[in-house]
PDB file of C-alpha atoms in Angstrom:
ATOM      1  CA  GLN A   1      -0.914   2.658  18.024  1.00  0.00           C
ATOM      2  CA  GLN A   2      -0.453   2.964  14.306  1.00  0.00           C
ATOM      3  CA  GLN A   3       1.596  -0.142  13.822  1.00  0.00           C
ATOM      4  CA  VAL A   4       0.374  -3.279  12.150  1.00  0.00           C
ATOM      5  CA  LYS A   5       2.586  -6.339  13.114  1.00  0.00           C
ATOM      6  CA  GLN A   6       2.961  -9.249  10.685  1.00  0.00           C
ATOM      7  CA  SER A   7       4.495 -12.638  10.899  1.00  0.00           C
ATOM      8  CA  PRO A   8       6.221 -14.719   9.658  1.00  0.00           C
ATOM      9  CA  GLN A   9       8.938 -12.601   7.774  1.00  0.00           C
ATOM     10  CA  SER A  10       8.995 -15.401   5.148  1.00  0.00           C
ATOM     11  CA  LEU A  11       7.379 -18.759   4.613  1.00  0.00           C
ATOM     12  CA  ILE A  12       8.019 -21.961   2.497  1.00  0.00           C
ATOM     13  CA  VAL A  13       4.951 -23.956   1.732  1.00  0.00           C
ATOM     14  CA  GLN A  14       4.855 -27.198  -0.588  1.00  0.00           C
ATOM     15  CA  LYS A  15       2.398 -27.041  -3.528  1.00  0.00           C
ATOM     16  CA  GLY A  16      -1.030 -27.780  -2.309  1.00  0.00           C
ATOM     17  CA  GLY A  17      -0.407 -26.888   1.222  1.00  0.00           C
ATOM     18  CA  ILE A  18      -1.623 -24.035   3.394  1.00  0.00           C
ATOM     19  CA  SER A  19      -0.024 -20.944   3.891  1.00  0.00           C
ATOM     20  CA  ILE A  20      -0.973 -18.909   6.962  1.00  0.00           C
ATOM     21  CA  ILE A  21       0.178 -15.402   7.617  1.00  0.00           C
ATOM     22  CA  ASN A  22      -0.863 -13.333  10.782  1.00  0.00           C
ATOM     23  CA  CYS A  23      -1.196  -9.721  11.630  1.00  0.00           C
ATOM     24  CA  ALA A  24      -1.844  -7.847  14.890  1.00  0.00           C
ATOM     25  CA  TYR A  25      -2.914  -4.314  15.440  1.00  0.00           C
ATOM     26  CA  GLU A  26      -3.275  -1.866  18.283  1.00  0.00           C
ATOM     27  CA  ASN A  27      -5.432   0.979  17.057  1.00  0.00           C
ATOM     28  CA  THR A  28      -9.066   0.087  17.662  1.00  0.00           C
ATOM     29  CA  ALA A  29     -10.217   2.843  15.505  1.00  0.00           C
ATOM     30  CA  PHE A  30      -9.191   0.616  12.459  1.00  0.00           C
ATOM     31  CA  ASP A  31     -12.081  -0.644  10.675  1.00  0.00           C
ATOM     32  CA  TYR A  32     -10.938  -2.022   7.382  1.00  0.00           C
ATOM     33  CA  PHE A  33      -8.373  -4.729   7.114  1.00  0.00           C
ATOM     34  CA  PRO A  34      -7.156  -5.678   3.466  1.00  0.00           C
ATOM     35  CA  TRP A  35      -4.439  -8.074   2.129  1.00  0.00           C
ATOM     36  CA  TYR A  36      -2.388  -6.957  -0.591  1.00  0.00           C
ATOM     37  CA  GLN A  37      -0.087  -9.206  -2.947  1.00  0.00           C
ATOM     38  CA  GLN A  38       3.162  -7.774  -4.402  1.00  0.00           C
ATOM     39  CA  PHE A  39       5.196  -9.316  -7.175  1.00  0.00           C
ATOM     40  CA  PRO A  40       8.651  -7.990  -7.723  1.00  0.00           C
ATOM     41  CA  GLY A  41       8.806  -4.662  -9.530  1.00  0.00           C
ATOM     42  CA  LYS A  42       4.991  -4.324  -9.216  1.00  0.00           C
ATOM     43  CA  GLY A  43       2.657  -2.311  -7.176  1.00  0.00           C
ATOM     44  CA  PRO A  44       0.596  -3.960  -4.471  1.00  0.00           C
ATOM     45  CA  ALA A  45      -2.685  -5.501  -5.610  1.00  0.00           C
ATOM     46  CA  LEU A  46      -5.731  -6.060  -3.391  1.00  0.00           C
ATOM     47  CA  LEU A  47      -6.406  -9.722  -2.663  1.00  0.00           C
ATOM     48  CA  ILE A  48      -9.303  -9.846  -0.024  1.00  0.00           C
ATOM     49  CA  ALA A  49     -10.542  -7.443   2.743  1.00  0.00           C
ATOM     50  CA  ILE A  50     -12.527  -7.640   5.710  1.00  0.00           C
ATOM     51  CA  ARG A  51     -14.512  -5.346   7.975  1.00  0.00           C
ATOM     52  CA  PRO A  52     -14.615  -5.952  11.776  1.00  0.00           C
ATOM     53  CA  ASP A  53     -18.417  -6.887  11.686  1.00  0.00           C
ATOM     54  CA  VAL A  54     -17.693 -10.512  10.426  1.00  0.00           C
ATOM     55  CA  SER A  55     -15.116 -13.001  11.758  1.00  0.00           C
ATOM     56  CA  GLU A  56     -14.324 -14.747   8.351  1.00  0.00           C
ATOM     57  CA  LYS A  57     -14.418 -14.015   4.848  1.00  0.00           C
ATOM     58  CA  LYS A  58     -13.735 -16.360   1.917  1.00  0.00           C
ATOM     59  CA  GLU A  59     -12.881 -15.674  -1.759  1.00  0.00           C
ATOM     60  CA  GLY A  60     -11.660 -18.543  -3.693  1.00  0.00           C
ATOM     61  CA  ARG A  61      -8.530 -20.189  -2.188  1.00  0.00           C
ATOM     62  CA  PHE A  62      -8.184 -17.076   0.167  1.00  0.00           C
ATOM     63  CA  THR A  63      -9.673 -16.552   3.659  1.00  0.00           C
ATOM     64  CA  ILE A  64      -9.390 -13.949   6.167  1.00  0.00           C
ATOM     65  CA  SER A  65     -10.041 -14.905   9.794  1.00  0.00           C
ATOM     66  CA  PHE A  66     -10.677 -11.864  11.878  1.00  0.00           C
ATOM     67  CA  ASN A  67     -10.575 -11.938  15.943  1.00  0.00           C
ATOM     68  CA  LYS A  68     -11.901  -8.496  17.159  1.00  0.00           C
ATOM     69  CA  SER A  69     -11.164  -9.063  20.692  1.00  0.00           C
ATOM     70  CA  ALA A  70      -7.605 -10.281  20.090  1.00  0.00           C
ATOM     71  CA  LYS A  71      -7.087  -7.487  17.592  1.00  0.00           C
ATOM     72  CA  GLN A  72      -5.581 -10.010  15.245  1.00  0.00           C
ATOM     73  CA  PHE A  73      -6.378 -11.143  11.709  1.00  0.00           C
ATOM     74  CA  SER A  74      -4.904 -13.787   9.348  1.00  0.00           C
ATOM     75  CA  LEU A  75      -4.760 -14.875   5.646  1.00  0.00           C
ATOM     76  CA  HIS A  76      -5.032 -18.460   4.761  1.00  0.00           C
ATOM     77  CA  ILE A  77      -4.136 -19.780   0.966  1.00  0.00           C
ATOM     78  CA  MET A  78      -5.604 -22.964   0.603  1.00  0.00           C
ATOM     79  CA  ASP A  79      -4.110 -25.275  -2.163  1.00  0.00           C
ATOM     80  CA  SER A  80      -1.077 -22.899  -2.547  1.00  0.00           C
ATOM     81  CA  GLN A  81       0.350 -22.715  -5.946  1.00  0.00           C
ATOM     82  CA  PRO A  82       3.886 -21.775  -7.268  1.00  0.00           C
ATOM     83  CA  GLY A  83       2.277 -18.708  -8.818  1.00  0.00           C
ATOM     84  CA  ASP A  84       1.279 -17.601  -5.280  1.00  0.00           C
ATOM     85  CA  SER A  85       4.916 -17.020  -4.711  1.00  0.00           C
ATOM     86  CA  ALA A  86       4.855 -13.301  -3.778  1.00  0.00           C
ATOM     87  CA  THR A  87       5.190 -10.867  -0.771  1.00  0.00           C
ATOM     88  CA  TYR A  88       1.994 -10.426   1.030  1.00  0.00           C
ATOM     89  CA  PHE A  89       1.165  -7.367   2.984  1.00  0.00           C
ATOM     90  CA  CYS A  90      -1.603  -6.956   5.655  1.00  0.00           C
ATOM     91  CA  ALA A  91      -2.902  -3.482   6.259  1.00  0.00           C
ATOM     92  CA  ALA A  92      -5.422  -1.569   8.233  1.00  0.00           C
ATOM     93  CA  SER A  93      -7.246   1.703   7.966  1.00  0.00           C
ATOM     94  CA  GLY A  94      -9.798   3.922   9.675  1.00  0.00           C
ATOM     95  CA  GLY A  95     -10.985   7.374   9.576  1.00  0.00           C
ATOM     96  CA  ALA A  96     -11.660   9.967   7.092  1.00  0.00           C
ATOM     97  CA  THR A  97      -8.908   9.544   4.821  1.00  0.00           C
ATOM     98  CA  ASN A  98      -8.700   5.804   4.814  1.00  0.00           C
ATOM     99  CA  LYS A  99      -4.990   5.657   4.642  1.00  0.00           C
ATOM    100  CA  LEU A 100      -3.320   2.364   4.895  1.00  0.00           C
ATOM    101  CA  ILE A 101      -0.928   1.208   7.452  1.00  0.00           C
ATOM    102  CA  PHE A 102       1.017  -1.649   6.227  1.00  0.00           C
ATOM    103  CA  GLY A 103       2.581  -4.652   7.897  1.00  0.00           C
ATOM    104  CA  THR A 104       6.253  -5.470   7.112  1.00  0.00           C
ATOM    105  CA  GLY A 105       5.339  -8.156   4.726  1.00  0.00           C
ATOM    106  CA  THR A 106       5.705 -11.815   4.104  1.00  0.00           C
ATOM    107  CA  LEU A 107       7.671 -13.551   1.645  1.00  0.00           C
ATOM    108  CA  LEU A 108       5.901 -16.437   0.431  1.00  0.00           C
ATOM    109  CA  ALA A 109       7.739 -19.348  -1.637  1.00  0.00           C
ATOM    110  CA  VAL A 110       5.462 -22.283  -2.739  1.00  0.00           C
ATOM    111  CA  GLN A 111       7.711 -25.003  -3.864  1.00  0.00           C
ATOM    112  CA  PRO A 112       6.511 -27.282  -6.823  1.00  0.00           C
TER     113      PRO A 112
ATOM    114  CA  ASP B   1      -5.309   0.378 -19.629  1.00  0.00           C
ATOM    115  CA  THR B   2      -7.517   2.127 -17.020  1.00  0.00           C
ATOM    116  CA  GLY B   3      -5.360   1.253 -14.070  1.00  0.00           C
ATOM    117  CA  VAL B   4      -3.179   3.879 -12.118  1.00  0.00           C
ATOM    118  CA  SER B   5      -0.348   5.135 -14.153  1.00  0.00           C
ATOM    119  CA  GLN B   6       3.015   6.216 -12.778  1.00  0.00           C
ATOM    120  CA  ASP B   7       5.757   8.013 -14.599  1.00  0.00           C
ATOM    121  CA  PRO B   8       8.817   7.396 -14.913  1.00  0.00           C
ATOM    122  CA  ARG B   9       9.145   3.887 -13.881  1.00  0.00           C
ATOM    123  CA  HIS B  10      12.701   4.201 -12.948  1.00  0.00           C
ATOM    124  CA  LYS B  11      14.671   7.374 -12.182  1.00  0.00           C
ATOM    125  CA  ILE B  12      18.256   7.613 -11.161  1.00  0.00           C
ATOM    126  CA  THR B  13      19.465  10.949 -10.068  1.00  0.00           C
ATOM    127  CA  LYS B  14      22.708  12.450  -8.528  1.00  0.00           C
ATOM    128  CA  ARG B  15      22.545  13.598  -4.787  1.00  0.00           C
ATOM    129  CA  GLY B  16      21.330  17.117  -4.549  1.00  0.00           C
ATOM    130  CA  GLN B  17      19.135  17.175  -7.779  1.00  0.00           C
ATOM    131  CA  ASN B  18      15.525  17.825  -7.850  1.00  0.00           C
ATOM    132  CA  VAL B  19      12.887  14.971  -9.164  1.00  0.00           C
ATOM    133  CA  THR B  20       9.461  15.027  -9.958  1.00  0.00           C
ATOM    134  CA  PHE B  21       7.217  12.149 -10.301  1.00  0.00           C
ATOM    135  CA  ARG B  22       3.604  12.007 -11.988  1.00  0.00           C
ATOM    136  CA  CYS B  23       0.676   9.758 -11.161  1.00  0.00           C
ATOM    137  CA  ASP B  24      -2.523   9.599 -13.267  1.00  0.00           C
ATOM    138  CA  PRO B  25      -5.101   8.044 -11.278  1.00  0.00           C
ATOM    139  CA  ILE B  26      -8.175   6.156 -12.432  1.00  0.00           C
ATOM    140  CA  SER B  27     -10.704   8.469 -13.715  1.00  0.00           C
ATOM    141  CA  GLU B  28     -13.622   9.277 -11.400  1.00  0.00           C
ATOM    142  CA  HIS B  29     -11.271   8.398  -8.295  1.00  0.00           C
ATOM    143  CA  ASN B  30     -11.382  11.533  -6.172  1.00  0.00           C
ATOM    144  CA  ARG B  31      -9.068  10.186  -3.619  1.00  0.00           C
ATOM    145  CA  LEU B  32      -5.365   9.906  -4.272  1.00  0.00           C
ATOM    146  CA  TYR B  33      -2.474   8.669  -1.975  1.00  0.00           C
ATOM    147  CA  TRP B  34       1.281   8.691  -2.210  1.00  0.00           C
ATOM    148  CA  TYR B  35       3.230   5.996  -0.344  1.00  0.00           C
ATOM    149  CA  ARG B  36       6.823   5.251  -0.128  1.00  0.00           C
ATOM    150  CA  GLN B  37       8.265   1.749   0.024  1.00  0.00           C
ATOM    151  CA  THR B  38      11.813   0.833   1.042  1.00  0.00           C
ATOM    152  CA  LEU B  39      13.292  -2.697   0.282  1.00  0.00           C
ATOM    153  CA  GLY B  40      11.884  -5.434   2.387  1.00  0.00           C
ATOM    154  CA  GLN B  41       9.171  -3.054   3.879  1.00  0.00           C
ATOM    155  CA  GLY B  42       5.606  -2.288   3.498  1.00  0.00           C
ATOM    156  CA  PRO B  43       4.570   0.870   2.010  1.00  0.00           C
ATOM    157  CA  GLU B  44       4.495   4.051   4.202  1.00  0.00           C
ATOM    158  CA  PHE B  45       1.850   6.535   3.845  1.00  0.00           C
ATOM    159  CA  LEU B  46       3.157  10.227   2.678  1.00  0.00           C
ATOM    160  CA  THR B  47       0.373  12.258   1.739  1.00  0.00           C
ATOM    161  CA  TYR B  48      -3.591  12.361   0.789  1.00  0.00           C
ATOM    162  CA  PHE B  49      -5.719  14.198  -1.593  1.00  0.00           C
ATOM    163  CA  GLN B  50      -9.264  14.458  -2.084  1.00  0.00           C
ATOM    164  CA  ASN B  51      -9.948  16.136  -5.223  1.00  0.00           C
ATOM    165  CA  GLU B  52      -7.477  18.940  -5.467  1.00  0.00           C
ATOM    166  CA  ALA B  53      -7.194  19.455  -1.718  1.00  0.00           C
ATOM    167  CA  GLN B  54      -4.120  18.038   0.098  1.00  0.00           C
ATOM    168  CA  LEU B  55      -5.893  16.938   3.473  1.00  0.00           C
ATOM    169  CA  GLU B  56      -3.092  14.898   5.159  1.00  0.00           C
ATOM    170  CA  LYS B  57       0.635  14.656   5.299  1.00  0.00           C
ATOM    171  CA  SER B  58       2.774  12.391   7.091  1.00  0.00           C
ATOM    172  CA  ARG B  59       5.748  13.507   9.181  1.00  0.00           C
ATOM    173  CA  LEU B  60       7.787  11.492   6.830  1.00  0.00           C
ATOM    174  CA  LEU B  61       7.153  14.103   4.235  1.00  0.00           C
ATOM    175  CA  SER B  62       9.832  16.661   4.897  1.00  0.00           C
ATOM    176  CA  ASP B  63      10.145  20.135   3.673  1.00  0.00           C
ATOM    177  CA  ARG B  64      11.963  18.772   0.672  1.00  0.00           C
ATOM    178  CA  PHE B  65       8.970  17.217  -0.499  1.00  0.00           C
ATOM    179  CA  SER B  66       5.935  18.574  -2.202  1.00  0.00           C
ATOM    180  CA  ALA B  67       2.920  17.300  -3.759  1.00  0.00           C
ATOM    181  CA  GLU B  68       0.163  18.739  -5.804  1.00  0.00           C
ATOM    182  CA  ARG B  69      -2.953  17.708  -7.425  1.00  0.00           C
ATOM    183  CA  PRO B  70      -4.157  20.567  -9.638  1.00  0.00           C
ATOM    184  CA  LYS B  71      -7.720  20.316 -10.752  1.00  0.00           C
ATOM    185  CA  GLY B  72      -8.314  17.146  -8.973  1.00  0.00           C
ATOM    186  CA  SER B  73      -6.758  14.907 -11.814  1.00  0.00           C
ATOM    187  CA  PHE B  74      -3.070  13.681 -11.997  1.00  0.00           C
ATOM    188  CA  SER B  75      -0.676  14.403  -9.210  1.00  0.00           C
ATOM    189  CA  THR B  76       2.840  15.220  -8.878  1.00  0.00           C
ATOM    190  CA  LEU B  77       5.435  14.518  -6.193  1.00  0.00           C
ATOM    191  CA  GLU B  78       8.570  16.461  -6.151  1.00  0.00           C
ATOM    192  CA  ILE B  79      11.653  15.975  -4.104  1.00  0.00           C
ATOM    193  CA  GLN B  80      14.086  18.716  -3.960  1.00  0.00           C
ATOM    194  CA  ARG B  81      17.872  18.319  -3.047  1.00  0.00           C
ATOM    195  CA  THR B  82      17.617  14.617  -3.083  1.00  0.00           C
ATOM    196  CA  GLU B  83      19.628  12.643  -0.614  1.00  0.00           C
ATOM    197  CA  GLN B  84      20.597   8.708  -0.621  1.00  0.00           C
ATOM    198  CA  GLY B  85      18.192   8.180   1.936  1.00  0.00           C
ATOM    199  CA  ASP B  86      15.349   9.236  -0.531  1.00  0.00           C
ATOM    200  CA  SER B  87      16.131   6.102  -2.601  1.00  0.00           C
ATOM    201  CA  ALA B  88      12.928   3.886  -2.514  1.00  0.00           C
ATOM    202  CA  MET B  89       9.862   2.966  -4.731  1.00  0.00           C
ATOM    203  CA  TYR B  90       7.268   5.699  -4.608  1.00  0.00           C
ATOM    204  CA  LEU B  91       3.808   4.330  -5.082  1.00  0.00           C
ATOM    205  CA  CYS B  92       0.425   6.172  -5.921  1.00  0.00           C
ATOM    206  CA  ALA B  93      -2.904   4.870  -5.230  1.00  0.00           C
ATOM    207  CA  SER B  94      -6.353   6.046  -5.868  1.00  0.00           C
ATOM    208  CA  SER B  95      -9.742   5.229  -4.711  1.00  0.00           C
ATOM    209  CA  ARG B  96     -13.501   6.240  -5.574  1.00  0.00           C
ATOM    210  CA  PRO B  97     -15.640   8.319  -3.262  1.00  0.00           C
ATOM    211  CA  PHE B  98     -16.693   6.417  -0.476  1.00  0.00           C
ATOM    212  CA  ILE B  99     -20.588   5.726  -0.270  1.00  0.00           C
ATOM    213  CA  GLY B 100     -22.255   5.758   3.215  1.00  0.00           C
ATOM    214  CA  THR B 101     -19.987   4.157   5.667  1.00  0.00           C
ATOM    215  CA  GLY B 102     -18.302   1.846   2.971  1.00  0.00           C
ATOM    216  CA  VAL B 103     -14.840   1.871   2.198  1.00  0.00           C
ATOM    217  CA  SER B 104     -13.451   1.896  -1.334  1.00  0.00           C
ATOM    218  CA  GLU B 105     -10.808  -0.248  -2.599  1.00  0.00           C
ATOM    219  CA  ALA B 106      -7.319   1.404  -3.168  1.00  0.00           C
ATOM    220  CA  PHE B 107      -5.783   0.593  -6.515  1.00  0.00           C
ATOM    221  CA  PHE B 108      -1.932   1.082  -6.709  1.00  0.00           C
ATOM    222  CA  GLY B 109       0.298   2.095  -9.839  1.00  0.00           C
ATOM    223  CA  GLN B 110       3.427   0.011 -10.413  1.00  0.00           C
ATOM    224  CA  GLY B 111       5.398   2.884  -8.754  1.00  0.00           C
ATOM    225  CA  THR B 112       8.489   4.884  -9.671  1.00  0.00           C
ATOM    226  CA  ARG B 113      11.668   3.399  -8.340  1.00  0.00           C
ATOM    227  CA  LEU B 114      14.154   6.194  -7.429  1.00  0.00           C
ATOM    228  CA  THR B 115      17.975   5.686  -6.836  1.00  0.00           C
ATOM    229  CA  VAL B 116      19.993   8.519  -5.688  1.00  0.00           C
ATOM    230  CA  VAL B 117      23.822   8.100  -6.393  1.00  0.00           C
TER     231      VAL B 117
END
């Protein structure tokens, strides 16, 4: 019930294309869904996050789509750039501690 | 730099030795978390502090692991009698107090890469 499933494991996109990463969760107590970006040798950095009371959130080229009934959420990166090449993690949290449960990550490579 | 600071960045130790890592959270952040990340995986929660109180520990945190946060400021994570399976990146994160039903962003440090040989 604590798991967050993420797909695909890896993704290759051409510069200017759209990158789409999907996540699914089971625990209906989760109420916060962030996406993190991680470069090699660095800690994860928050990209964008959503609460379940909205179905979509957009910040610049990054959009989260959230489907509460399906218990799924996805990250869309528009106009993907080589600098976006990194590992992306979805996560979910809920409860008093707000500890994050992470997906297994997606390695994104944007080809110039 | 006002981010989360972790020290050391890298640690190589022999099996059986004890190691200690330090995390300095962002000032005014009362919540502090430790996570462990192995290659190709997402970070896994280890333990959580609110101020100086350790309020939650994962079952991943065996009795060889201990964490402290004296005075609610910096935190230390100690691993006793290290094993090769302890090799991983140890990440610290902090967040400010929640306001109402809001959720506060967790800021991660750059991690400590532990290699047990």
